[in-house]
mmCIF file of C-alpha atoms in Angstrom:
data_model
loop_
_atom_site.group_PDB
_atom_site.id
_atom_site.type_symbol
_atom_site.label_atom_id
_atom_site.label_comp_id
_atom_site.label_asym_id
_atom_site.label_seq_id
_atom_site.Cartn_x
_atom_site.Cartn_y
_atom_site.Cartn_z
ATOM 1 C CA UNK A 1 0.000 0.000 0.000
ATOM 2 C CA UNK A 2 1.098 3.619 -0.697
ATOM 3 C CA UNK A 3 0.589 5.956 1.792
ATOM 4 C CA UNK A 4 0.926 9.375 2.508
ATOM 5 C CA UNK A 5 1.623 10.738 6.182
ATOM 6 C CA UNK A 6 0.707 14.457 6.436
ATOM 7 C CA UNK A 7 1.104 16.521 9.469
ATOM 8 C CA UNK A 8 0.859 20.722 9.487
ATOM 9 C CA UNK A 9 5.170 21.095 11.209
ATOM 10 C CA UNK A 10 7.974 18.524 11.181
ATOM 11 C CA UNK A 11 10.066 21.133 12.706
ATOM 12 C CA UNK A 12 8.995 20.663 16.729
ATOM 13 C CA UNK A 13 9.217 17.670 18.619
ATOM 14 C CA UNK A 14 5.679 17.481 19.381
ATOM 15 C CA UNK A 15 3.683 14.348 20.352
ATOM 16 C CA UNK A 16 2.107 14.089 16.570
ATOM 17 C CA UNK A 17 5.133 14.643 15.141
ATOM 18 C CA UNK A 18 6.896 11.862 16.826
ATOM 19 C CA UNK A 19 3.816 9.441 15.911
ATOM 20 C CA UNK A 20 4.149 10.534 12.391
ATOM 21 C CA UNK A 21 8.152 9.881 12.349
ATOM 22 C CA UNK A 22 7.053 6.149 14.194
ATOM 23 C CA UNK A 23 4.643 5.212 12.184
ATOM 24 C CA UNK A 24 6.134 6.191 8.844
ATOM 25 C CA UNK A 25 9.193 3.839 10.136
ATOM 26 C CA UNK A 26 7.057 1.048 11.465
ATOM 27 C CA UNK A 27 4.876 1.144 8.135
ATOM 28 C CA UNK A 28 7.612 1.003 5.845
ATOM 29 C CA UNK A 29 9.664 -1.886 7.857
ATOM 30 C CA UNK A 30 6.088 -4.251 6.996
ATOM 31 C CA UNK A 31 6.523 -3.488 3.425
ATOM 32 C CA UNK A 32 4.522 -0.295 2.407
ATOM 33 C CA UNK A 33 5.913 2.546 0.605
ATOM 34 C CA UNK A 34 5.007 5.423 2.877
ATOM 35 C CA UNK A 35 5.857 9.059 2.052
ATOM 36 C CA UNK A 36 5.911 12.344 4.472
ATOM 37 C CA UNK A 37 4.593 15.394 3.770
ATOM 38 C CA UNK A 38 4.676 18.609 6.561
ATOM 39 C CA UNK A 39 6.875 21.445 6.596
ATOM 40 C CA UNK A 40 10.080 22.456 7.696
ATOM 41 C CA UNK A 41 13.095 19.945 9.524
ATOM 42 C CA UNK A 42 14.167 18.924 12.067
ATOM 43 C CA UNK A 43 16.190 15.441 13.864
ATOM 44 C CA UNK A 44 12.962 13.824 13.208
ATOM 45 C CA UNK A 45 13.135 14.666 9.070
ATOM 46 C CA UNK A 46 16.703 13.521 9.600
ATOM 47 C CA UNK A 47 15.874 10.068 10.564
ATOM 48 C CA UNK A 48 13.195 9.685 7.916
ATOM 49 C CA UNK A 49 16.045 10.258 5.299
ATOM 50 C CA UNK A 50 17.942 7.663 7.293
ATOM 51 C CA UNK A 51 15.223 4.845 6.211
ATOM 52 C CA UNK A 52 14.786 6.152 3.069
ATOM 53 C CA UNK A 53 11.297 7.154 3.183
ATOM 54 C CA UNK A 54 10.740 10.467 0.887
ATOM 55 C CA UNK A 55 9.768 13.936 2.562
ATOM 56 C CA UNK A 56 8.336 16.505 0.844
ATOM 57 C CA UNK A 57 7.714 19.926 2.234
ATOM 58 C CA UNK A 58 4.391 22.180 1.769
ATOM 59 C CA UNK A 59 6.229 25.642 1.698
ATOM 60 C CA UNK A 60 2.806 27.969 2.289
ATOM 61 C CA UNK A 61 1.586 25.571 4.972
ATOM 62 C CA UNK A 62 1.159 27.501 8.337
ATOM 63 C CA UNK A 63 -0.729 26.669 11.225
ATOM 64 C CA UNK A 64 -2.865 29.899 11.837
ATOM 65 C CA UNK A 65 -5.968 30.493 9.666
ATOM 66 C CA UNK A 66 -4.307 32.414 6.437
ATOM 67 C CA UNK A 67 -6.601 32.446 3.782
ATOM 68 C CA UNK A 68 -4.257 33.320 1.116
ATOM 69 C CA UNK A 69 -1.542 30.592 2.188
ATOM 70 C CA UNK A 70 -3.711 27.904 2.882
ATOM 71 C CA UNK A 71 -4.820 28.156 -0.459
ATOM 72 C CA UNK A 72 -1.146 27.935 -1.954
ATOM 73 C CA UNK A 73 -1.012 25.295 0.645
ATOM 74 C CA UNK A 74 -4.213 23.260 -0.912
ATOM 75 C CA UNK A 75 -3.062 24.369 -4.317
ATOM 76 C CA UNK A 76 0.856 22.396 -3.309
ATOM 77 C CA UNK A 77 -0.854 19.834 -2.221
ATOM 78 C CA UNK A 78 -2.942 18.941 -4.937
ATOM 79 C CA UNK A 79 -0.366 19.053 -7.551
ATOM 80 C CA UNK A 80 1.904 16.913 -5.225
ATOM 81 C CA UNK A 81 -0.937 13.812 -4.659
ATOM 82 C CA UNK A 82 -1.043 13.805 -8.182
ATOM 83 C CA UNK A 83 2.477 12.848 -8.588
ATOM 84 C CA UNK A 84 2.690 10.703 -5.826
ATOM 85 C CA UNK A 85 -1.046 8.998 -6.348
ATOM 86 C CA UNK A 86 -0.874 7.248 -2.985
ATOM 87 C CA UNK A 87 -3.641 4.442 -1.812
ATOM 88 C CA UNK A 88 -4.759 6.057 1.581
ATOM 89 C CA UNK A 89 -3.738 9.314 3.167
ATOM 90 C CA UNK A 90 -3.320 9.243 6.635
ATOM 91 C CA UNK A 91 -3.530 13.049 7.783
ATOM 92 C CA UNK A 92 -2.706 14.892 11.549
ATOM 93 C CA UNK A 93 -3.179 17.622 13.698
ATOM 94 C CA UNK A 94 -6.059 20.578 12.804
ATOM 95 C CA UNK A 95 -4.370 22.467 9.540
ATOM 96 C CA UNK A 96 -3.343 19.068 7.488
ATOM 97 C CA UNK A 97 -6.270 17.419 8.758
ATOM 98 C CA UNK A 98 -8.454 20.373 7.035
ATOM 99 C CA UNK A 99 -6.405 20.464 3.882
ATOM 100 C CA UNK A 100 -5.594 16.824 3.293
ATOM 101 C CA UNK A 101 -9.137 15.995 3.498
ATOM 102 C CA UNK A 102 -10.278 18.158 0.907
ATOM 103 C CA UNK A 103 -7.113 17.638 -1.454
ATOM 104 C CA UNK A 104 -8.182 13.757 -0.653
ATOM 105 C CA UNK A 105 -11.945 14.336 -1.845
ATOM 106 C CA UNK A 106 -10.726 16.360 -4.887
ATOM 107 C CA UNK A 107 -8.382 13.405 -5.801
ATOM 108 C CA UNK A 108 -10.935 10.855 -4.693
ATOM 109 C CA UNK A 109 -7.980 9.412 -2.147
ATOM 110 C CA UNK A 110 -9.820 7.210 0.866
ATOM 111 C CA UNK A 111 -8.330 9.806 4.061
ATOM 112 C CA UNK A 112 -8.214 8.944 7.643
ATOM 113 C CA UNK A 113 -7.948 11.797 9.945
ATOM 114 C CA UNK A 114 -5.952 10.855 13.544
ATOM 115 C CA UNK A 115 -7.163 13.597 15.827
ATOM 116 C CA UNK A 116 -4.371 14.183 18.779
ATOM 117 C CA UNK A 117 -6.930 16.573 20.279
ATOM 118 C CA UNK A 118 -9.756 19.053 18.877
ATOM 119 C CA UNK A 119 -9.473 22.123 17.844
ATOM 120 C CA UNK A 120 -12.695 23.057 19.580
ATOM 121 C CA UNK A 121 -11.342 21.349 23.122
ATOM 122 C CA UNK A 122 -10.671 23.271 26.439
ATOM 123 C CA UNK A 123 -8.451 26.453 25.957
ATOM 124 C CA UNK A 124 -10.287 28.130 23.219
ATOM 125 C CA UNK A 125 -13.207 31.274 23.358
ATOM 126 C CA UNK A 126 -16.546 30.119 23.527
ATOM 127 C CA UNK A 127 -16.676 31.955 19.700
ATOM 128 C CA UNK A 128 -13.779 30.116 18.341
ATOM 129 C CA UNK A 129 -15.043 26.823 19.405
ATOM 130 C CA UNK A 130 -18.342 27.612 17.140
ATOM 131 C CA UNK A 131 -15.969 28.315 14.635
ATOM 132 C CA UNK A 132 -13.997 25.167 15.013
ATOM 133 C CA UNK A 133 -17.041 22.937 15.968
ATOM 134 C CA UNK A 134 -18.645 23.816 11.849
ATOM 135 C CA UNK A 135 -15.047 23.255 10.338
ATOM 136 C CA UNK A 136 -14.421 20.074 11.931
ATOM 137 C CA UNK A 137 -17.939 19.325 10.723
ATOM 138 C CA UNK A 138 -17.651 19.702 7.308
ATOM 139 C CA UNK A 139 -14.592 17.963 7.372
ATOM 140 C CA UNK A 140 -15.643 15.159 9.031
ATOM 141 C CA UNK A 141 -18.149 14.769 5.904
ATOM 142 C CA UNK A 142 -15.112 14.370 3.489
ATOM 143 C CA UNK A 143 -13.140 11.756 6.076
ATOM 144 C CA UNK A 144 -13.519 7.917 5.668
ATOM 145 C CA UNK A 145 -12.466 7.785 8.920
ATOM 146 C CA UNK A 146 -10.968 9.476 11.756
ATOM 147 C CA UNK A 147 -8.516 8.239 14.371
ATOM 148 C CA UNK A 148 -8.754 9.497 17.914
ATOM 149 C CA UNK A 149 -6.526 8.477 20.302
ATOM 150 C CA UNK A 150 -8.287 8.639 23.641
ATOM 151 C CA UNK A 151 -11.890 8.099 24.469
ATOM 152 C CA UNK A 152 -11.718 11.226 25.851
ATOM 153 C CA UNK A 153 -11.532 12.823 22.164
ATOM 154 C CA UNK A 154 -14.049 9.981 20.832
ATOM 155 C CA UNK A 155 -17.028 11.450 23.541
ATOM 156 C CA UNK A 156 -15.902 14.666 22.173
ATOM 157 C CA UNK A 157 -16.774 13.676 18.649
ATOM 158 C CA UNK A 158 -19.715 12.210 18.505
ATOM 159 C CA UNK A 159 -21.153 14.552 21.595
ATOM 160 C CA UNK A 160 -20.720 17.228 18.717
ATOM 161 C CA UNK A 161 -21.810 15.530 16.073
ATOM 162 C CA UNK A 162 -18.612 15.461 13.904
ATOM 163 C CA UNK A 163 -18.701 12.687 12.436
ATOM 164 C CA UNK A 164 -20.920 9.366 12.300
ATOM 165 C CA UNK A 165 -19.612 6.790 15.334
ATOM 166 C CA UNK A 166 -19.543 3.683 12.324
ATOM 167 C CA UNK A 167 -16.492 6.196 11.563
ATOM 168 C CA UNK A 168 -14.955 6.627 14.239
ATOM 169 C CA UNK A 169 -11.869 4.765 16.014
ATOM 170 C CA UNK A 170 -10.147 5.136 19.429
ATOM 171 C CA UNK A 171 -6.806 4.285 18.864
ATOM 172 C CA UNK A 172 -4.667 5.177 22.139
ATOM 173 C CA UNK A 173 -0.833 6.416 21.476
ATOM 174 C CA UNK A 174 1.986 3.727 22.095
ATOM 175 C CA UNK A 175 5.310 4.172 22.023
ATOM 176 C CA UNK A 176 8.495 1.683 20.906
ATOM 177 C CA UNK A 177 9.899 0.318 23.910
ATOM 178 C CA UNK A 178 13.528 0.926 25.057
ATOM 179 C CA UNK A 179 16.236 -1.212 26.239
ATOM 180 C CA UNK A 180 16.116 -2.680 29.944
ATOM 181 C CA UNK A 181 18.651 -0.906 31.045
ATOM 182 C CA UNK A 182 16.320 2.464 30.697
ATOM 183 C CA UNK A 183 14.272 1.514 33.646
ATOM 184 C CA UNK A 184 14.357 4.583 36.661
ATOM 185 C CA UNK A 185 16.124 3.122 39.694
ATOM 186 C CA UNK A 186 13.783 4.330 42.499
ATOM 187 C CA UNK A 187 16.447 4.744 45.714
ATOM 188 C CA UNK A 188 18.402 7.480 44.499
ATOM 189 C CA UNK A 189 18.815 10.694 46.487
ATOM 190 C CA UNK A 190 17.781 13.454 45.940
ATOM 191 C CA UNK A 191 14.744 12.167 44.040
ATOM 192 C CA UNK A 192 14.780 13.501 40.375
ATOM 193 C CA UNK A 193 11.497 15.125 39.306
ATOM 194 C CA UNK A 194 11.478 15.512 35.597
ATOM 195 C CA UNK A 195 9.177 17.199 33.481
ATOM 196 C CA UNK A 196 9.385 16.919 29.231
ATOM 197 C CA UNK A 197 7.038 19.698 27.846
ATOM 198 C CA UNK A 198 7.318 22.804 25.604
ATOM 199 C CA UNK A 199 7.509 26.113 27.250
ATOM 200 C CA UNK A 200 3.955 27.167 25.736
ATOM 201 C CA UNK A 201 0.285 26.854 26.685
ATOM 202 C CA UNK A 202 -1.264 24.849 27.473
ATOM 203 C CA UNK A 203 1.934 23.642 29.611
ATOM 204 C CA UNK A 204 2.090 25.011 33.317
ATOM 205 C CA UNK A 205 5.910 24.912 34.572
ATOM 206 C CA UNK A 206 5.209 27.946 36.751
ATOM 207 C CA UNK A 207 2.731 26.185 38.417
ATOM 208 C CA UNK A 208 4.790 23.225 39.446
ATOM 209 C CA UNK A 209 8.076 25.491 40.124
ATOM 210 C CA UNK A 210 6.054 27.837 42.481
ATOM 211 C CA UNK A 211 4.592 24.425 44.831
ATOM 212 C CA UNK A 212 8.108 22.599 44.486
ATOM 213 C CA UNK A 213 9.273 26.239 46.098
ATOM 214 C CA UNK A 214 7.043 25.553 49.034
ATOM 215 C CA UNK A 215 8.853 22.638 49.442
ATOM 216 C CA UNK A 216 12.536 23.146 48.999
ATOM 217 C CA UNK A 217 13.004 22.123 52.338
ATOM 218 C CA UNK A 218 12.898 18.435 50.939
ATOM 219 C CA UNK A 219 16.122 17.014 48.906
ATOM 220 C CA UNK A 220 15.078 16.778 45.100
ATOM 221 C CA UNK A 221 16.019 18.339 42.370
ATOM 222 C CA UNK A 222 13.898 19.179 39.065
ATOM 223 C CA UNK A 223 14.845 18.566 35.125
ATOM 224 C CA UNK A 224 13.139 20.432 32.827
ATOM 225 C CA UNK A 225 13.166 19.083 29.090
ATOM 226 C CA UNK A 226 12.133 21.231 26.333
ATOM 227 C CA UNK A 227 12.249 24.934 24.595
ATOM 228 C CA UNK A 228 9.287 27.023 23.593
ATOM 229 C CA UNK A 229 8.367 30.758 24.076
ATOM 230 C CA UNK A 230 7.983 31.065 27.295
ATOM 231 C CA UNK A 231 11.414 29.317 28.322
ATOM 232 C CA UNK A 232 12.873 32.656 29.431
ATOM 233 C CA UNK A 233 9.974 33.837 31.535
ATOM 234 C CA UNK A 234 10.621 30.322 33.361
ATOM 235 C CA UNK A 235 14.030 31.068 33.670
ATOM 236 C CA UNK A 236 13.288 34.300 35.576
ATOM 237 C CA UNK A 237 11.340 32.891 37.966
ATOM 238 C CA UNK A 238 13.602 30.336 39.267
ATOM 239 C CA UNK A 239 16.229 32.913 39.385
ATOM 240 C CA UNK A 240 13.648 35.147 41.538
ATOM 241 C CA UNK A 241 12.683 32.557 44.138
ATOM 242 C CA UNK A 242 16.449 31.571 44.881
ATOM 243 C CA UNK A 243 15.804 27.867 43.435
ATOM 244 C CA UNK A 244 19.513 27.848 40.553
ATOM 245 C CA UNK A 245 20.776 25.027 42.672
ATOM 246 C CA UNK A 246 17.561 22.485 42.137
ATOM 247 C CA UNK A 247 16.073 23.440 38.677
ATOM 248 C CA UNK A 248 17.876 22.649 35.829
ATOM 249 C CA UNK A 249 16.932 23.112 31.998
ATOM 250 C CA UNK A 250 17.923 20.688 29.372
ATOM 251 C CA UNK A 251 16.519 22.610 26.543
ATOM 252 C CA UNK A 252 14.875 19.952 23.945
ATOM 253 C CA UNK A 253 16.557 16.760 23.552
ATOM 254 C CA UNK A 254 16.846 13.557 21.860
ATOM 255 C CA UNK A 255 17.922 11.396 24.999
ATOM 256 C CA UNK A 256 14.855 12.056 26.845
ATOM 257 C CA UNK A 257 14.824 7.762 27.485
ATOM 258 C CA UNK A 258 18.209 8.004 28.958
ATOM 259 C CA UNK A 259 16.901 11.417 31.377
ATOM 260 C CA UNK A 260 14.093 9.245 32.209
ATOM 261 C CA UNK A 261 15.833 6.336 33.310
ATOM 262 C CA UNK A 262 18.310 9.046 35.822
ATOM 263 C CA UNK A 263 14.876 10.392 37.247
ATOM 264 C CA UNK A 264 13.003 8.979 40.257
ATOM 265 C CA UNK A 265 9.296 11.038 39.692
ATOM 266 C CA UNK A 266 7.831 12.255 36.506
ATOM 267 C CA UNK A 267 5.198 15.296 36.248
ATOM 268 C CA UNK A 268 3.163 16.739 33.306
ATOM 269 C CA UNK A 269 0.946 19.626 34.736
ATOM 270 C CA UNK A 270 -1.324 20.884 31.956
ATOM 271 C CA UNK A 271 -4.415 23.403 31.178
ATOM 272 C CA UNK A 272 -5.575 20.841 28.518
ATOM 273 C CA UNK A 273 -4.271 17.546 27.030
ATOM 274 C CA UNK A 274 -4.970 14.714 24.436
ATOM 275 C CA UNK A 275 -3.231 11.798 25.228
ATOM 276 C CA UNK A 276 0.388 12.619 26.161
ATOM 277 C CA UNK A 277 3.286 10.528 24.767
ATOM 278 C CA UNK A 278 5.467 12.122 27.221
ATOM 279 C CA UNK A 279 3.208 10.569 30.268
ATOM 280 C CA UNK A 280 3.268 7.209 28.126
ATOM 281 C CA UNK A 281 7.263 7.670 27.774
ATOM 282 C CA UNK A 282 7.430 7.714 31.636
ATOM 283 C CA UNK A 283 5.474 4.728 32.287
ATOM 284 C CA UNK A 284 7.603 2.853 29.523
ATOM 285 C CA UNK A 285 10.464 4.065 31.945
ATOM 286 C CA UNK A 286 9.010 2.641 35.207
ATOM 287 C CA UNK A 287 8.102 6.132 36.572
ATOM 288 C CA UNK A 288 5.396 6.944 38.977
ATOM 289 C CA UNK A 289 3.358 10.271 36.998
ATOM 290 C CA UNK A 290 2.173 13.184 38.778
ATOM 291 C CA UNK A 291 -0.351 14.701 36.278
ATOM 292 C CA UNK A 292 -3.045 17.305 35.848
ATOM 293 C CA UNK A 293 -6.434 15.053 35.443
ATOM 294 C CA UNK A 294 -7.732 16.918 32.188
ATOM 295 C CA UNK A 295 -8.351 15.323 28.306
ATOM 296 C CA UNK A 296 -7.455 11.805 28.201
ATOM 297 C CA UNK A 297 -4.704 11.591 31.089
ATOM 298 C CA UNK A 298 -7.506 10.086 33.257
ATOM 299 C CA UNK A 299 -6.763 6.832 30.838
ATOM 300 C CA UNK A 300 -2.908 6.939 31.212
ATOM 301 C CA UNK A 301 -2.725 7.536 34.929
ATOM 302 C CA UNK A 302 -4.973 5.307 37.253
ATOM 303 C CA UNK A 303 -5.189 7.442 40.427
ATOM 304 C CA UNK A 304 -3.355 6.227 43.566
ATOM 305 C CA UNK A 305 -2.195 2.923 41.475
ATOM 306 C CA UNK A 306 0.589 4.261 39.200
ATOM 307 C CA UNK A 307 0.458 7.663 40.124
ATOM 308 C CA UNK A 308 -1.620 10.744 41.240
ATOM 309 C CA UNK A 309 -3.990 12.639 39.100
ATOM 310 C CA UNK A 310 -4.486 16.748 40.122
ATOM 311 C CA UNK A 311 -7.676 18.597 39.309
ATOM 312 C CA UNK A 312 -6.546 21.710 37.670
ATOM 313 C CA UNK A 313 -5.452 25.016 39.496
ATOM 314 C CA UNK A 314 -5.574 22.615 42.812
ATOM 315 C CA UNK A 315 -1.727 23.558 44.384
ATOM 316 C CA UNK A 316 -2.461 22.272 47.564
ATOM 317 C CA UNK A 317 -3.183 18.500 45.802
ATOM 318 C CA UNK A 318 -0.436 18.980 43.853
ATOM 319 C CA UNK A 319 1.790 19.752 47.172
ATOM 320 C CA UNK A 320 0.445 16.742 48.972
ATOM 321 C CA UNK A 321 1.147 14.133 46.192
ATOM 322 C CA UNK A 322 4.830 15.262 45.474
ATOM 323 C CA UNK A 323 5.411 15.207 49.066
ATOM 324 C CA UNK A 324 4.435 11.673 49.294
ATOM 325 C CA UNK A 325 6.268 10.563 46.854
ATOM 326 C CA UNK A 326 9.495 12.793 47.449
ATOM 327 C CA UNK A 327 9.223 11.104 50.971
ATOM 328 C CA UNK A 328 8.350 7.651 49.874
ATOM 329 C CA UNK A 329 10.987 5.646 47.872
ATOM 330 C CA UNK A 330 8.804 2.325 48.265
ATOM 331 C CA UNK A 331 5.710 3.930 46.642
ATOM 332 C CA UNK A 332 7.498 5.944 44.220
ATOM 333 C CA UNK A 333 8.607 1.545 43.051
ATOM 334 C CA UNK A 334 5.504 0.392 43.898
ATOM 335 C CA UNK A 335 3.401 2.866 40.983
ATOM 336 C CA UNK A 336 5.999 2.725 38.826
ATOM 337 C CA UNK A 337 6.009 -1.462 38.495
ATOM 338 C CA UNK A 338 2.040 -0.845 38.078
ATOM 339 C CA UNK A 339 3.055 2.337 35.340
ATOM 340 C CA UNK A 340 5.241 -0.320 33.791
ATOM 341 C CA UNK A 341 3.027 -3.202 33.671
ATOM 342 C CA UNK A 342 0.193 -0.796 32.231
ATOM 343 C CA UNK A 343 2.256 -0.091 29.500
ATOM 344 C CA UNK A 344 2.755 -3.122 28.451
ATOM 345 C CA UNK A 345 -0.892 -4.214 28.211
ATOM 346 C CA UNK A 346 -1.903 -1.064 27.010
ATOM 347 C CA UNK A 347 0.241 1.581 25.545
ATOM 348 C CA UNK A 348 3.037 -0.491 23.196
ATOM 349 C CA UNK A 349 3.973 0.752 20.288
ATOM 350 C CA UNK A 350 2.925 -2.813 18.095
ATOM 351 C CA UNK A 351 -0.239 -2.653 19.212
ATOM 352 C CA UNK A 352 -1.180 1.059 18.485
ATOM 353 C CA UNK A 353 0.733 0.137 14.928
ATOM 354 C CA UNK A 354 -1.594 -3.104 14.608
ATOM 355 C CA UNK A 355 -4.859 -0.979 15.690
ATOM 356 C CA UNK A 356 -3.898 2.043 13.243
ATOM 357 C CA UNK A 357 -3.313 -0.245 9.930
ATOM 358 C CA UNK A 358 -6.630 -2.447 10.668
ATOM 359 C CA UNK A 359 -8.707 0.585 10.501
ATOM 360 C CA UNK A 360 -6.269 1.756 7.302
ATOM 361 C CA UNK A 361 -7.721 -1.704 5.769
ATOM 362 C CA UNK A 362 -11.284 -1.658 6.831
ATOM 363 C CA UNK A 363 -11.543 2.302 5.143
ATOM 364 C CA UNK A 364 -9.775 0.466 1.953
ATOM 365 C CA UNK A 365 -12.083 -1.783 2.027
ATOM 366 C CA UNK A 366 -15.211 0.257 2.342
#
């Protein structure tokens, strides 16, 4: 089968951009001739050259609504299916998902959209989720099926009427595993709390900064992984509440297994979420999570088992649970066997591969 993988940026290390890099690799190893499309480059465009697997880059393709460039972007598009003249076209995140499903009707190309999250979700005005809400409509009348990869986002879609349920697929994010020898070693002192996020919304580092300042009585230190526009502002506020010593930044990485394996506690605090591969990453890695309980965490993290879920804007929670486990080296081991073990049943990279090319077949076939 030829397929086309098309995703609005290949130039940030984002959750759908890693599952587009994966599954374009994965695909390809079981025999199919898969092809990239995005824009711009990064380590992850690197490694698709690496396995040979063609990239091609959309130059007018932005993610903001630009009339005038998403038309040069349909217009690139179109002329570039027509050379290619792919099978399926598997298309990701809000932009791509709009214009690869139209380009797909045009060029009567089955498309599956893979939502990693409306559009129309928490964060947005009450007027721009109207706006979204009739968009995501129409498209869903040109899709032959769309992906979502928590139940969280499937509720979503058929509460709103965006497509018809027969269409629909919940299809939770795996990730490859690593090598045993990535596993977090629990009994290390001081604890390691690491966090892998972009400095941007709907992250919340100052948040977890301003609570672990509350506590800096306690021995741990904090790793911050990632870049993003509001890395600097962070910056300044560790300076101003005296904490140099305990918070480090790693900027964005490509070890983030090995920095896993080094940490003892792992924390994602969020305004909104999908289904984070960084939570998933940290459970692969035998890491108790700490996590805001918004979007589909609730189906990563099972409260008080292998970690601690935090209803939003709640410090105080958030206070109590990294106590506990900053003070608690048996039960920081104890959720993250049960993180581990989860993982295994639930969030492996074969089986999200397995689930994703069924449904490619069964829109083939329809």
């Amino acid at each position: 089968m030829k397929i086309v993988q098309f995703v609005t940026r290949m130039d940030v290390l984002g959750g759908a951009q890693v599952h587009v890099r994966d599954l374009a690799i994965h695909l390809k190893e079981r025999g199919h001739d898969v092809v990239v499309v995005s824009r711009g480059r990064s380590s992850l465009t690197e490694e698709l050259a690496e396995k040979d697997i063609p990239y091609y880059e959309i130059n007018n393709l932005v993610v903001g609504i630009n009339p005038y460039r998403d038309l040069l972007a349909y217009l690139e598009l179109q002329k570039l299916l027509k050379k290619i003249r792919p099978d399926l076209m598997a298309v990701h995140s809000s932009k791509a998902g709009i214009l690869g499903r139209l380009a797909g009707k045009r060029n009567k190309i089955p498309t599956v959209f893979t939502a990693h999250g409306w559009s129309f979700t928490d964060g947005v005005s009450n007027k721009k989720r109207l706006i979204y809400k009739s968009i995501e409509r129409m498209a869903g009348r040109m899709s032959q099926g769309v992906i979502t990869v928590s139940e969280y986002d499937y509720h979503l879609a058929v509460n709103n009427k965006i497509i018809a349920p027969s269409k629909l697929k919940v299809v939770h994010n795996g990730v490859p595993d690593t090598a045993p020898m990535l596993r977090s070693t629990p009994r290390i002192d001081p604890p390691i709390i690491t966090m892998v996020a972009r400095f941007a919304y709907p992250k919340d580092h100052v948040t977890l900064i301003r609570v672990l300042h509350r506590i800096k009585h306690l021995p741990w230190k904090l790793e911050l992984i990632g870049d993003g526009p509001l890395l600097q502002e962070n910056h300044q506020l560790v300076n101003e509440l005296g904490l140099t010593d305990k918070v480090h930044f790693y900027g964005a990485r490509e070890d983030v297994p090995e920095l896993l394996a080094k940490s003892q506690l792992f924390v994602l605090i969020s305004e909104f979420e999908g289904l984070p591969l960084s939570i998933i990453e940290a459970m692969r890695s035998r890491l108790p999570v700490i996590a805001s309980n918004v979007g589909g965490v609730r189906e990563l993290v099972s409260d008080s088992q292998t970690g601690f879920l935090i209803e939003k804007g709640n410090d105080i929670q958030l206070k109590e649970c990294l106590e506990s486990l900053l003070k608690n080296q048996e039960l920081r081991e104890q959720m993250g066997t049960m993180g581990r073990s989860k993982y295994e049943e639930e969030f492996t990279f074969t089986k999200m591969l397995n689930e994703t090319y069924q449904f490619y077949q069964k829109v083939m076939e329809e």
